[in-house]
PDB file of C-alpha atoms in Angstrom:
ATOM      1  CA  MET A1425      59.177 -16.749 -25.783  1.00 54.00           C
ATOM      2  CA  GLU A1426      59.078 -17.707 -22.076  1.00 61.00           C
ATOM      3  CA  ASN A1427      57.783 -14.253 -21.094  1.00 65.00           C
ATOM      4  CA  LYS A1428      55.130 -14.396 -23.822  1.00 84.00           C
ATOM      5  CA  ILE A1429      53.858 -17.829 -22.705  1.00 85.00           C
ATOM      6  CA  ASP A1430      53.596 -16.545 -19.118  1.00 84.00           C
ATOM      7  CA  HIS A1431      51.231 -13.817 -20.294  1.00 84.00           C
ATOM      8  CA  ILE A1432      49.218 -16.307 -22.341  1.00 86.00           C
ATOM      9  CA  ILE A1433      48.927 -18.657 -19.329  1.00 84.00           C
ATOM     10  CA  ALA A1434      47.794 -15.747 -17.132  1.00 83.00           C
ATOM     11  CA  ARG A1435      45.100 -14.769 -19.667  1.00 84.00           C
ATOM     12  CA  VAL A1436      43.928 -18.391 -19.995  1.00 85.00           C
ATOM     13  CA  LEU A1437      43.686 -18.897 -16.221  1.00 82.00           C
ATOM     14  CA  SER A1438      41.873 -15.576 -15.707  1.00 82.00           C
ATOM     15  CA  GLY A1439      39.401 -16.377 -18.488  1.00 83.00           C
ATOM     16  CA  GLU A1440      40.486 -13.477 -20.708  1.00 84.00           C
ATOM     17  CA  ALA A1441      42.247 -15.539 -23.387  1.00 83.00           C
ATOM     18  CA  SER A1442      41.502 -15.172 -27.064  1.00 87.00           C
ATOM     19  CA  ALA A1443      41.341 -18.071 -29.518  1.00 87.00           C
ATOM     20  CA  LYS A1444      44.887 -17.233 -30.608  1.00 90.00           C
ATOM     21  CA  ASP A1445      46.084 -17.436 -26.979  1.00 87.00           C
ATOM     22  CA  ILE A1446      44.445 -20.834 -26.497  1.00 86.00           C
ATOM     23  CA  LEU A1447      46.045 -22.164 -29.699  1.00 89.00           C
ATOM     24  CA  GLY A1448      49.470 -20.850 -28.588  1.00 88.00           C
ATOM     25  CA  LEU A1449      49.074 -22.501 -25.160  1.00 87.00           C
ATOM     26  CA  SER A1450      48.004 -25.772 -26.768  1.00 89.00           C
ATOM     27  CA  LYS A1451      51.054 -25.711 -29.056  1.00 91.00           C
ATOM     28  CA  TRP A1452      53.354 -24.963 -26.092  1.00 88.00           C
ATOM     29  CA  LEU A1453      51.825 -27.795 -23.992  1.00 90.00           C
ATOM     30  CA  ASN A1454      52.310 -30.312 -26.810  1.00 90.00           C
ATOM     31  CA  GLU A1455      55.999 -29.395 -27.265  1.00 90.00           C
ATOM     32  CA  ASP A1456      57.209 -30.934 -23.998  1.00 88.00           C
ATOM     33  CA  SER A1457      55.802 -32.928 -21.062  1.00 87.00           C
ATOM     34  CA  ARG A1458      57.590 -30.537 -18.655  1.00 90.00           C
ATOM     35  CA  HIS A1459      55.417 -27.735 -20.049  1.00 88.00           C
ATOM     36  CA  GLN A1460      52.328 -29.726 -19.131  1.00 87.00           C
ATOM     37  CA  LYS A1461      53.643 -30.307 -15.603  1.00 88.00           C
ATOM     38  CA  GLU A1462      54.522 -26.606 -15.233  1.00 87.00           C
ATOM     39  CA  PHE A1463      51.078 -25.560 -16.440  1.00 87.00           C
ATOM     40  CA  CYS A1464      49.385 -27.947 -13.963  1.00 87.00           C
ATOM     41  CA  GLU A1465      51.406 -26.477 -11.087  1.00 85.00           C
ATOM     42  CA  LEU A1466      50.591 -22.922 -12.151  1.00 83.00           C
ATOM     43  CA  LYS A1467      46.910 -23.817 -12.428  1.00 85.00           C
ATOM     44  CA  ASN A1468      46.926 -25.338  -8.933  1.00 82.00           C
ATOM     45  CA  TYR A1469      48.563 -22.198  -7.520  1.00 79.00           C
ATOM     46  CA  TRP A1470      46.069 -20.039  -9.398  1.00 80.00           C
ATOM     47  CA  ASP A1471      43.083 -22.004  -8.079  1.00 78.00           C
ATOM     48  CA  ALA A1472      44.477 -21.965  -4.532  1.00 74.00           C
ATOM     49  CA  GLU A1473      45.029 -18.193  -4.664  1.00 59.00           C
ATOM     50  CA  VAL A1474      41.521 -17.596  -5.969  1.00 53.00           C
ATOM     51  CA  SER A1475      39.998 -19.738  -3.226  1.00 52.00           C
ATOM     52  CA  MET A1476      42.101 -17.978  -0.569  1.00 51.00           C
ATOM     53  CA  ASN A1477      40.861 -14.602  -1.743  1.00 53.00           C
ATOM     54  CA  GLN A1478      37.286 -15.752  -1.378  1.00 53.00           C
ATOM     55  CA  THR A1479      37.472 -16.885   2.235  1.00 52.00           C
ATOM     56  CA  ILE A1480      35.119 -15.006   4.530  1.00 51.00           C
ATOM     57  CA  LEU A1481      35.003 -14.768   8.281  1.00 53.00           C
ATOM     58  CA  PRO A1482      32.406 -17.159   9.740  1.00 55.00           C
ATOM     59  CA  ALA A1483      30.547 -14.438  11.668  1.00 58.00           C
ATOM     60  CA  LEU A1484      30.341 -12.279   8.566  1.00 57.00           C
ATOM     61  CA  SER A1485      29.151 -15.176   6.432  1.00 59.00           C
ATOM     62  CA  ILE A1486      26.406 -16.072   8.963  1.00 66.00           C
ATOM     63  CA  GLU A1487      25.262 -12.455   9.000  1.00 70.00           C
ATOM     64  CA  LYS A1488      25.152 -12.319   5.201  1.00 69.00           C
ATOM     65  CA  LEU A1489      23.275 -15.611   5.109  1.00 66.00           C
ATOM     66  CA  GLN A1490      20.695 -14.320   7.606  1.00 71.00           C
ATOM     67  CA  GLN A1491      20.258 -11.132   5.589  1.00 77.00           C
ATOM     68  CA  LYS A1492      19.744 -13.160   2.440  1.00 75.00           C
ATOM     69  CA  ILE A1493      17.168 -15.405   4.160  1.00 72.00           C
ATOM     70  CA  GLU A1494      15.303 -12.373   5.550  1.00 79.00           C
ATOM     71  CA  LYS A1495      15.271 -10.733   2.129  1.00 81.00           C
ATOM     72  CA  GLN A1496      13.909 -13.886   0.501  1.00 78.00           C
ATOM     73  CA  HIS A1497      11.296 -14.222   3.268  1.00 76.00           C
ATOM     74  CA  HIS A1498      10.256 -10.584   2.815  1.00 78.00           C
ATOM     75  CA  THR A1499      10.016 -11.045  -0.956  1.00 79.00           C
ATOM     76  CA  ALA A1500       7.964 -14.217  -0.517  1.00 76.00           C
ATOM     77  CA  LYS A1501       5.625 -12.408   1.905  1.00 75.00           C
ATOM     78  CA  ARG A1502       5.155  -9.562  -0.557  1.00 76.00           C
ATOM     79  CA  LYS A1503       4.392 -12.003  -3.367  1.00 75.00           C
ATOM     80  CA  HIS A1504       1.954 -13.835  -1.096  1.00 75.00           C
ATOM     81  CA  VAL A1505       0.105 -10.595  -0.291  1.00 74.00           C
ATOM     82  CA  TRP A1506      -0.118  -9.591  -3.947  1.00 77.00           C
ATOM     83  CA  LYS A1507      -1.245 -13.087  -4.869  1.00 80.00           C
ATOM     84  CA  TYR A1508      -4.471 -12.478  -2.911  1.00 82.00           C
ATOM     85  CA  ALA A1509      -4.723  -8.678  -3.082  1.00 83.00           C
ATOM     86  CA  ILE A1510      -4.930  -8.353  -6.862  1.00 85.00           C
ATOM     87  CA  PRO A1511      -7.779 -10.866  -7.365  1.00 87.00           C
ATOM     88  CA  ALA A1512      -9.657  -9.304  -4.435  1.00 87.00           C
ATOM     89  CA  ALA A1513      -9.265  -5.817  -5.916  1.00 89.00           C
ATOM     90  CA  VAL A1514     -10.453  -7.058  -9.310  1.00 90.00           C
ATOM     91  CA  ALA A1515     -13.467  -8.780  -7.734  1.00 90.00           C
ATOM     92  CA  ILE A1516     -14.437  -5.646  -5.781  1.00 92.00           C
ATOM     93  CA  THR A1517     -14.075  -3.484  -8.898  1.00 93.00           C
ATOM     94  CA  LEU A1518     -16.238  -5.844 -10.950  1.00 93.00           C
ATOM     95  CA  LEU A1519     -18.842  -5.938  -8.194  1.00 92.00           C
ATOM     96  CA  CYS A1520     -18.980  -2.133  -8.129  1.00 91.00           C
ATOM     97  CA  ILE A1521     -19.275  -1.896 -11.916  1.00 92.00           C
ATOM     98  CA  LEU A1522     -22.015  -4.522 -12.047  1.00 91.00           C
ATOM     99  CA  SER A1523     -23.907  -2.849  -9.184  1.00 89.00           C
ATOM    100  CA  VAL A1524     -23.800   0.574 -10.826  1.00 89.00           C
ATOM    101  CA  THR A1525     -24.868  -0.917 -14.162  1.00 87.00           C
ATOM    102  CA  PHE A1526     -27.743  -2.818 -12.561  1.00 85.00           C
ATOM    103  CA  PHE A1527     -29.072   0.183 -10.646  1.00 82.00           C
ATOM    104  CA  THR A1528     -28.830   2.576 -13.601  1.00 81.00           C
ATOM    105  CA  GLN A1529     -30.524   0.070 -15.920  1.00 77.00           C
ATOM    106  CA  TYR A1530     -33.390  -0.996 -13.734  1.00 72.00           C
ATOM    107  CA  THR A1531     -34.149   2.047 -11.600  1.00 68.00           C
ATOM    108  CA  ASN A1532     -34.592   4.395 -14.570  1.00 60.00           C
ATOM    109  CA  GLN A1533     -37.135   2.189 -16.271  1.00 60.00           C
ATOM    110  CA  GLU A1534     -40.719   2.582 -15.217  1.00 65.00           C
ATOM    111  CA  ASN A1535     -43.208  -0.195 -15.533  1.00 67.00           C
ATOM    112  CA  TYR A1536     -45.932   0.835 -17.913  1.00 72.00           C
ATOM    113  CA  GLU A1537     -49.396  -0.577 -18.171  1.00 76.00           C
ATOM    114  CA  TYR A1538     -50.859  -0.585 -21.641  1.00 76.00           C
ATOM    115  CA  TYR A1539     -54.552  -0.218 -22.371  1.00 77.00           C
ATOM    116  CA  THR A1540     -56.249  -1.211 -25.593  1.00 80.00           C
ATOM    117  CA  TYR A1541     -59.771  -0.372 -26.786  1.00 78.00           C
ATOM    118  CA  LEU A1542     -61.242  -2.377 -29.634  1.00 81.00           C
ATOM    119  CA  THR A1543     -64.365  -1.513 -31.574  1.00 83.00           C
ATOM    120  CA  ASN A1544     -66.644  -3.860 -33.392  1.00 83.00           C
ATOM    121  CA  ASP A1545     -68.944  -2.929 -36.234  1.00 84.00           C
ATOM    122  CA  ASN A1546     -69.955   0.374 -34.592  1.00 82.00           C
ATOM    123  CA  LYS A1547     -68.312   3.748 -34.047  1.00 87.00           C
ATOM    124  CA  THR A1548     -67.288   4.356 -30.442  1.00 84.00           C
ATOM    125  CA  ASP A1549     -66.718   7.609 -28.540  1.00 86.00           C
ATOM    126  CA  LEU A1550     -64.442   7.678 -25.485  1.00 84.00           C
ATOM    127  CA  THR A1551     -63.078  10.286 -23.138  1.00 84.00           C
ATOM    128  CA  MET A1552     -59.507   9.994 -21.811  1.00 79.00           C
ATOM    129  CA  ASN A1553     -58.541  10.827 -18.200  1.00 74.00           C
ATOM    130  CA  ASP A1554     -57.301  14.273 -19.231  1.00 75.00           C
ATOM    131  CA  GLY A1555     -60.669  15.091 -20.895  1.00 79.00           C
ATOM    132  CA  THR A1556     -59.607  14.374 -24.466  1.00 81.00           C
ATOM    133  CA  LYS A1557     -62.485  13.046 -26.564  1.00 87.00           C
ATOM    134  CA  ILE A1558     -61.705  10.323 -29.104  1.00 86.00           C
ATOM    135  CA  THR A1559     -63.927   8.769 -31.711  1.00 87.00           C
ATOM    136  CA  LEU A1560     -62.968   5.337 -33.058  1.00 86.00           C
ATOM    137  CA  ASN A1561     -64.294   4.045 -36.362  1.00 88.00           C
ATOM    138  CA  LYS A1562     -65.609   0.538 -36.679  1.00 86.00           C
ATOM    139  CA  ASN A1563     -63.093  -2.296 -36.380  1.00 85.00           C
ATOM    140  CA  SER A1564     -60.445   0.063 -34.893  1.00 85.00           C
ATOM    141  CA  ARG A1565     -58.063  -0.250 -32.023  1.00 86.00           C
ATOM    142  CA  LEU A1566     -56.585   2.336 -29.603  1.00 82.00           C
ATOM    143  CA  THR A1567     -53.532   1.516 -27.427  1.00 83.00           C
ATOM    144  CA  TYR A1568     -51.940   3.798 -24.821  1.00 78.00           C
ATOM    145  CA  SER A1569     -49.982   3.466 -21.587  1.00 77.00           C
ATOM    146  CA  ASN A1570     -50.513   4.768 -18.064  1.00 73.00           C
ATOM    147  CA  ALA A1571     -47.858   7.428 -18.839  1.00 70.00           C
ATOM    148  CA  TYR A1572     -50.312   9.095 -21.253  1.00 69.00           C
ATOM    149  CA  GLY A1573     -50.445  12.832 -20.564  1.00 66.00           C
ATOM    150  CA  LYS A1574     -47.489  12.990 -18.136  1.00 67.00           C
ATOM    151  CA  GLU A1575     -44.828  14.064 -20.626  1.00 66.00           C
ATOM    152  CA  ASN A1576     -46.539  13.591 -23.980  1.00 67.00           C
ATOM    153  CA  ARG A1577     -49.854  12.418 -25.315  1.00 65.00           C
ATOM    154  CA  SER A1578     -48.850   9.528 -27.596  1.00 65.00           C
ATOM    155  CA  ILE A1579     -51.430   6.920 -28.429  1.00 65.00           C
TER     156      ILE A1579
END
């Protein structure tokens, strides 16, 4: 039984114990106050051994600390750059898109002037700039733009 409890104690102290191991240890501790004292001593030795294994030379620890600080500083710098770079890139892209949209919308449209002829109670004859003759009945209206005759002759 003594050998078995040693294995259970080792698993408990290393953090690898199952629920069954913890119940067995609890039962063993409650059997005798010497068991409790023995377990406390073993735990102290275990903790001391773990802390001894984790000691690091001061020069090495300073070097590791400096490396960690430099890494964090580098990461913070990178985040700082991206914090301003992304919004700037988005703003430039939007400006380009809006500029292209504006120029394609407004440079392709020509300003047209529209002309309207109205007749009263008489028939009216007119001649267009391209020589086309038009006769308007009474109370009629003719509307055309300054683009008349350039591509088509719509009135």
